[in-house]
């Protein structure tokens, strides 16, 4: 199952497909990061409750001195840690795709071709 992720990361040419927010990079140095899936935002709750919930969860995590790292695919990049604007975009997505290691590479390519596709 991990093979597609390993293949994606196995060469430097794919590293440009991953964008880690500076806040997350700093948190990783302190071992103080919580990864959050975007699936609950895109598929679990309706707008605008999905955005309010995501923002609330991130605030709770930050209040504990930990960095939230919501993960989503936007514009052909695997984003680790989202800005508030990106969080809003994920919450409002109409073309959200459930993404796993099995379709990760395909969703990244589709997202490059159609900026409305979010994984």
Short mmCIF file of N, CA and C in Angstrom, two decimals:
data_model
loop_
_atom_site.label_atom_id
_atom_site.label_comp_id
_atom_site.label_asym_id
_atom_site.label_seq_id
_atom_site.Cartn_x
_atom_site.Cartn_y
_atom_site.Cartn_z
N UNK A 1 0.81 -1.19 0.00
CA UNK A 1 0.00 0.00 0.00
C UNK A 1 0.86 1.26 0.00
N UNK A 2 1.97 1.20 0.68
CA UNK A 2 2.84 2.36 0.76
C UNK A 2 3.68 2.55 -0.50
N UNK A 3 3.66 1.59 -1.39
CA UNK A 3 4.53 1.63 -2.56
C UNK A 3 4.35 2.88 -3.41
N UNK A 4 3.10 3.32 -3.62
CA UNK A 4 2.90 4.51 -4.46
C UNK A 4 3.49 5.74 -3.81
N UNK A 5 3.40 5.84 -2.50
CA UNK A 5 4.01 6.97 -1.79
C UNK A 5 5.53 6.87 -1.87
N UNK A 6 6.05 5.68 -1.67
CA UNK A 6 7.50 5.47 -1.75
C UNK A 6 7.99 5.82 -3.15
N UNK A 7 7.25 5.38 -4.17
CA UNK A 7 7.63 5.71 -5.55
C UNK A 7 7.58 7.21 -5.78
N UNK A 8 6.56 7.86 -5.24
CA UNK A 8 6.42 9.31 -5.41
C UNK A 8 7.61 10.04 -4.80
N UNK A 9 8.08 9.55 -3.66
CA UNK A 9 9.16 10.23 -2.96
C UNK A 9 10.55 9.72 -3.34
N UNK A 10 10.62 8.69 -4.17
CA UNK A 10 11.90 8.03 -4.41
C UNK A 10 12.87 8.83 -5.28
N UNK A 11 12.40 9.80 -6.01
CA UNK A 11 13.30 10.60 -6.82
C UNK A 11 13.07 12.07 -6.53
N UNK A 12 14.11 12.85 -6.68
CA UNK A 12 14.03 14.28 -6.39
C UNK A 12 13.00 15.00 -7.26
N UNK A 13 12.74 14.50 -8.44
CA UNK A 13 11.80 15.19 -9.33
C UNK A 13 10.40 15.25 -8.73
N UNK A 14 10.08 14.34 -7.83
CA UNK A 14 8.76 14.33 -7.21
C UNK A 14 8.70 15.19 -5.95
N UNK A 15 9.85 15.58 -5.43
CA UNK A 15 9.84 16.40 -4.22
C UNK A 15 9.12 17.72 -4.44
N UNK A 16 9.09 18.19 -5.67
CA UNK A 16 8.38 19.44 -5.96
C UNK A 16 6.87 19.27 -5.82
N UNK A 17 6.41 18.02 -5.68
CA UNK A 17 4.98 17.75 -5.49
C UNK A 17 4.57 17.85 -4.04
N UNK A 18 5.52 18.07 -3.14
CA UNK A 18 5.23 18.15 -1.72
C UNK A 18 5.60 19.52 -1.19
N UNK A 19 4.68 20.14 -0.48
CA UNK A 19 4.92 21.46 0.09
C UNK A 19 4.61 21.42 1.58
N UNK A 20 5.63 21.59 2.40
CA UNK A 20 5.46 21.57 3.85
C UNK A 20 5.53 23.01 4.36
N UNK A 21 4.48 23.42 5.04
CA UNK A 21 4.39 24.78 5.57
C UNK A 21 5.53 25.01 6.58
N UNK A 22 6.09 26.21 6.58
CA UNK A 22 7.21 26.54 7.48
C UNK A 22 6.89 26.25 8.94
N UNK A 23 5.67 26.56 9.35
CA UNK A 23 5.25 26.31 10.73
C UNK A 23 5.37 24.82 11.06
N UNK A 24 5.03 23.97 10.11
CA UNK A 24 5.12 22.52 10.32
C UNK A 24 6.59 22.10 10.39
N UNK A 25 7.43 22.65 9.54
CA UNK A 25 8.86 22.33 9.58
C UNK A 25 9.45 22.66 10.95
N UNK A 26 9.07 23.81 11.50
CA UNK A 26 9.57 24.20 12.81
C UNK A 26 9.04 23.26 13.90
N UNK A 27 7.77 22.89 13.79
CA UNK A 27 7.18 21.97 14.75
C UNK A 27 7.83 20.59 14.72
N UNK A 28 8.23 20.15 13.53
CA UNK A 28 8.89 18.85 13.41
C UNK A 28 10.23 18.83 14.14
N UNK A 29 10.90 19.96 14.16
CA UNK A 29 12.18 20.05 14.89
C UNK A 29 11.97 19.83 16.38
N UNK A 30 10.77 20.16 16.88
CA UNK A 30 10.45 19.99 18.30
C UNK A 30 9.62 18.74 18.57
N UNK A 31 9.37 17.94 17.54
CA UNK A 31 8.49 16.77 17.66
C UNK A 31 7.12 17.18 18.19
N UNK A 32 6.62 18.29 17.68
CA UNK A 32 5.35 18.82 18.17
C UNK A 32 4.40 19.13 17.01
N UNK A 33 4.02 18.08 16.27
CA UNK A 33 3.13 18.23 15.13
C UNK A 33 2.04 17.16 15.20
N UNK A 34 0.82 17.56 14.88
CA UNK A 34 -0.29 16.61 14.76
C UNK A 34 -0.79 16.67 13.32
N UNK A 35 -0.73 15.53 12.63
CA UNK A 35 -1.24 15.45 11.26
C UNK A 35 -2.76 15.30 11.29
N UNK A 36 -3.43 16.08 10.46
CA UNK A 36 -4.89 16.04 10.38
C UNK A 36 -5.31 15.75 8.95
N UNK A 37 -6.19 14.79 8.78
CA UNK A 37 -6.72 14.47 7.46
C UNK A 37 -7.71 15.54 7.01
N UNK A 38 -7.77 15.77 5.73
CA UNK A 38 -8.76 16.72 5.21
C UNK A 38 -10.07 16.03 4.83
N UNK A 39 -10.12 14.72 4.91
CA UNK A 39 -11.33 13.98 4.52
C UNK A 39 -12.55 14.40 5.33
N UNK A 40 -12.38 14.62 6.62
CA UNK A 40 -13.53 15.04 7.45
C UNK A 40 -14.06 16.40 6.98
N UNK A 41 -13.17 17.22 6.47
CA UNK A 41 -13.57 18.55 5.98
C UNK A 41 -14.31 18.41 4.65
N UNK A 42 -13.76 17.60 3.74
CA UNK A 42 -14.33 17.50 2.40
C UNK A 42 -15.52 16.55 2.30
N UNK A 43 -15.55 15.50 3.12
CA UNK A 43 -16.59 14.48 2.98
C UNK A 43 -17.42 14.25 4.24
N UNK A 44 -16.96 14.72 5.39
CA UNK A 44 -17.63 14.37 6.64
C UNK A 44 -18.68 15.34 7.13
N UNK A 45 -18.49 16.61 6.86
CA UNK A 45 -19.40 17.62 7.38
C UNK A 45 -19.81 18.59 6.28
N UNK A 46 -21.01 19.15 6.38
CA UNK A 46 -21.45 20.13 5.37
C UNK A 46 -20.83 21.51 5.63
N UNK A 47 -20.78 22.35 4.59
CA UNK A 47 -20.37 23.73 4.70
C UNK A 47 -21.43 24.47 5.49
N UNK A 48 -21.14 25.37 6.38
CA UNK A 48 -19.84 25.87 6.84
C UNK A 48 -19.36 25.17 8.13
N UNK A 49 -20.11 24.16 8.59
CA UNK A 49 -19.69 23.46 9.81
C UNK A 49 -18.32 22.81 9.64
N UNK A 50 -18.03 22.34 8.43
CA UNK A 50 -16.74 21.69 8.18
C UNK A 50 -15.58 22.67 8.41
N UNK A 51 -15.72 23.89 7.95
CA UNK A 51 -14.67 24.89 8.14
C UNK A 51 -14.55 25.28 9.60
N UNK A 52 -15.67 25.52 10.25
CA UNK A 52 -15.65 25.90 11.67
C UNK A 52 -15.00 24.80 12.52
N UNK A 53 -15.34 23.55 12.22
CA UNK A 53 -14.77 22.43 12.96
C UNK A 53 -13.26 22.34 12.73
N UNK A 54 -12.84 22.44 11.48
CA UNK A 54 -11.41 22.35 11.16
C UNK A 54 -10.63 23.48 11.85
N UNK A 55 -11.16 24.69 11.80
CA UNK A 55 -10.49 25.83 12.44
C UNK A 55 -10.44 25.65 13.96
N UNK A 56 -11.52 25.14 14.52
CA UNK A 56 -11.58 24.91 15.97
C UNK A 56 -10.57 23.86 16.42
N UNK A 57 -10.49 22.77 15.66
CA UNK A 57 -9.53 21.71 16.00
C UNK A 57 -8.11 22.25 15.92
N UNK A 58 -7.80 23.03 14.88
CA UNK A 58 -6.46 23.61 14.75
C UNK A 58 -6.17 24.56 15.92
N UNK A 59 -7.15 25.35 16.34
CA UNK A 59 -6.96 26.27 17.48
C UNK A 59 -6.68 25.50 18.78
N UNK A 60 -7.42 24.43 19.01
CA UNK A 60 -7.22 23.61 20.22
C UNK A 60 -5.80 23.04 20.24
N UNK A 61 -5.36 22.54 19.10
CA UNK A 61 -4.01 21.96 19.01
C UNK A 61 -2.96 23.03 19.25
N UNK A 62 -3.12 24.21 18.63
CA UNK A 62 -2.15 25.31 18.82
C UNK A 62 -2.11 25.76 20.28
N UNK A 63 -3.26 25.76 20.95
CA UNK A 63 -3.32 26.18 22.36
C UNK A 63 -2.49 25.27 23.26
N UNK A 64 -2.24 24.05 22.81
CA UNK A 64 -1.42 23.09 23.56
C UNK A 64 0.06 23.20 23.20
N UNK A 65 0.40 24.16 22.32
CA UNK A 65 1.79 24.34 21.91
C UNK A 65 2.23 23.37 20.82
N UNK A 66 1.27 22.81 20.14
CA UNK A 66 1.55 21.84 19.08
C UNK A 66 1.11 22.43 17.74
N UNK A 67 1.77 22.04 16.68
CA UNK A 67 1.46 22.57 15.35
C UNK A 67 0.51 21.62 14.62
N UNK A 68 -0.66 22.12 14.18
CA UNK A 68 -1.55 21.29 13.37
C UNK A 68 -1.04 21.24 11.93
N UNK A 69 -1.10 20.07 11.33
CA UNK A 69 -0.67 19.92 9.94
C UNK A 69 -1.78 19.24 9.15
N UNK A 70 -2.77 20.03 8.74
CA UNK A 70 -3.84 19.48 7.92
C UNK A 70 -3.25 19.17 6.55
N UNK A 71 -3.57 18.00 6.03
CA UNK A 71 -2.96 17.52 4.78
C UNK A 71 -4.02 17.45 3.69
N UNK A 72 -3.69 18.03 2.53
CA UNK A 72 -4.60 18.01 1.39
C UNK A 72 -3.80 18.15 0.10
N UNK A 73 -4.41 17.79 -1.00
CA UNK A 73 -3.80 17.99 -2.31
C UNK A 73 -4.49 19.18 -2.95
N UNK A 74 -3.69 20.20 -3.26
CA UNK A 74 -4.18 21.42 -3.89
C UNK A 74 -3.24 21.78 -5.03
N UNK A 75 -3.79 22.10 -6.19
CA UNK A 75 -2.99 22.55 -7.33
C UNK A 75 -1.83 21.62 -7.66
N UNK A 76 -2.06 20.33 -7.55
CA UNK A 76 -1.05 19.36 -7.91
C UNK A 76 0.05 19.18 -6.88
N UNK A 77 -0.16 19.69 -5.68
CA UNK A 77 0.84 19.54 -4.62
C UNK A 77 0.21 18.90 -3.39
N UNK A 78 0.98 18.03 -2.77
CA UNK A 78 0.59 17.47 -1.49
C UNK A 78 1.01 18.49 -0.45
N UNK A 79 0.03 19.15 0.16
CA UNK A 79 0.30 20.21 1.13
C UNK A 79 0.23 19.64 2.54
N UNK A 80 1.26 19.92 3.31
CA UNK A 80 1.32 19.49 4.70
C UNK A 80 1.29 20.76 5.54
N UNK A 81 0.11 21.05 6.09
CA UNK A 81 -0.11 22.31 6.78
C UNK A 81 -0.74 23.28 5.80
N UNK A 82 -1.91 23.79 6.15
CA UNK A 82 -2.64 24.68 5.24
C UNK A 82 -2.77 26.08 5.83
N UNK A 83 -2.78 27.08 4.97
CA UNK A 83 -3.11 28.43 5.39
C UNK A 83 -4.62 28.47 5.61
N UNK A 84 -5.11 29.52 6.23
CA UNK A 84 -6.56 29.64 6.44
C UNK A 84 -7.28 29.70 5.09
N UNK A 85 -6.69 30.39 4.12
CA UNK A 85 -7.30 30.49 2.79
C UNK A 85 -7.41 29.10 2.14
N UNK A 86 -6.37 28.28 2.31
CA UNK A 86 -6.40 26.93 1.76
C UNK A 86 -7.43 26.07 2.49
N UNK A 87 -7.54 26.26 3.79
CA UNK A 87 -8.54 25.53 4.58
C UNK A 87 -9.94 25.86 4.09
N UNK A 88 -10.21 27.13 3.81
CA UNK A 88 -11.51 27.57 3.28
C UNK A 88 -11.75 26.90 1.92
N UNK A 89 -10.73 26.90 1.09
CA UNK A 89 -10.86 26.29 -0.24
C UNK A 89 -11.19 24.80 -0.15
N UNK A 90 -10.54 24.10 0.76
CA UNK A 90 -10.81 22.67 0.96
C UNK A 90 -12.25 22.49 1.45
N UNK A 91 -12.67 23.33 2.39
CA UNK A 91 -14.00 23.22 2.96
C UNK A 91 -15.10 23.48 1.92
N UNK A 92 -14.82 24.32 0.95
CA UNK A 92 -15.81 24.67 -0.07
C UNK A 92 -15.70 23.81 -1.34
N UNK A 93 -14.79 22.86 -1.35
CA UNK A 93 -14.51 22.07 -2.56
C UNK A 93 -15.74 21.32 -3.06
N UNK A 94 -15.96 21.42 -4.34
CA UNK A 94 -17.05 20.69 -4.99
C UNK A 94 -16.52 19.41 -5.65
N UNK A 95 -15.22 19.40 -5.99
CA UNK A 95 -14.62 18.24 -6.67
C UNK A 95 -13.59 17.57 -5.77
N UNK A 96 -13.99 17.29 -4.55
CA UNK A 96 -13.07 16.63 -3.61
C UNK A 96 -13.03 15.14 -3.90
N UNK A 97 -11.82 14.60 -3.84
CA UNK A 97 -11.64 13.16 -4.08
C UNK A 97 -11.04 12.53 -2.84
N UNK A 98 -11.60 11.40 -2.45
CA UNK A 98 -10.99 10.64 -1.36
C UNK A 98 -9.69 10.08 -1.90
N UNK A 99 -8.62 10.30 -1.15
CA UNK A 99 -7.29 9.94 -1.64
C UNK A 99 -6.62 9.00 -0.65
N UNK A 100 -5.97 8.00 -1.19
CA UNK A 100 -5.20 7.06 -0.38
C UNK A 100 -3.88 6.81 -1.09
N UNK A 101 -3.07 5.94 -0.54
CA UNK A 101 -1.81 5.63 -1.19
C UNK A 101 -2.04 4.98 -2.56
N UNK A 102 -3.21 4.37 -2.75
CA UNK A 102 -3.49 3.70 -4.02
C UNK A 102 -3.74 4.67 -5.16
N UNK A 103 -4.28 5.86 -4.87
CA UNK A 103 -4.57 6.80 -5.96
C UNK A 103 -3.89 8.16 -5.77
N UNK A 104 -2.94 8.23 -4.86
CA UNK A 104 -2.26 9.49 -4.55
C UNK A 104 -1.65 10.14 -5.78
N UNK A 105 -0.84 9.42 -6.51
CA UNK A 105 -0.17 9.99 -7.69
C UNK A 105 -1.19 10.47 -8.72
N UNK A 106 -2.23 9.69 -8.96
CA UNK A 106 -3.25 10.07 -9.95
C UNK A 106 -3.97 11.34 -9.54
N UNK A 107 -4.31 11.48 -8.27
CA UNK A 107 -5.02 12.67 -7.81
C UNK A 107 -4.11 13.90 -7.90
N UNK A 108 -2.83 13.74 -7.62
CA UNK A 108 -1.90 14.86 -7.76
C UNK A 108 -1.87 15.34 -9.21
N UNK A 109 -1.79 14.40 -10.16
CA UNK A 109 -1.77 14.77 -11.58
C UNK A 109 -3.09 15.43 -11.98
N UNK A 110 -4.21 14.84 -11.57
CA UNK A 110 -5.52 15.43 -11.89
C UNK A 110 -5.64 16.84 -11.33
N UNK A 111 -5.13 17.03 -10.13
CA UNK A 111 -5.20 18.32 -9.47
C UNK A 111 -4.36 19.36 -10.20
N UNK A 112 -3.26 18.93 -10.83
CA UNK A 112 -2.45 19.85 -11.63
C UNK A 112 -3.22 20.31 -12.86
N UNK A 113 -4.02 19.40 -13.42
CA UNK A 113 -4.76 19.69 -14.65
C UNK A 113 -6.04 20.47 -14.39
N UNK A 114 -6.64 20.29 -13.21
CA UNK A 114 -7.90 20.94 -12.87
C UNK A 114 -7.80 21.44 -11.44
N UNK A 115 -7.61 22.74 -11.27
CA UNK A 115 -7.37 23.31 -9.93
C UNK A 115 -8.56 23.18 -8.99
N UNK A 116 -9.72 22.79 -9.52
CA UNK A 116 -10.87 22.59 -8.64
C UNK A 116 -10.84 21.23 -7.96
N UNK A 117 -9.99 20.32 -8.45
CA UNK A 117 -9.90 19.00 -7.83
C UNK A 117 -9.03 19.11 -6.58
N UNK A 118 -9.57 18.61 -5.51
CA UNK A 118 -8.89 18.63 -4.21
C UNK A 118 -8.89 17.23 -3.66
N UNK A 119 -7.75 16.81 -3.14
CA UNK A 119 -7.65 15.47 -2.58
C UNK A 119 -7.33 15.53 -1.11
#
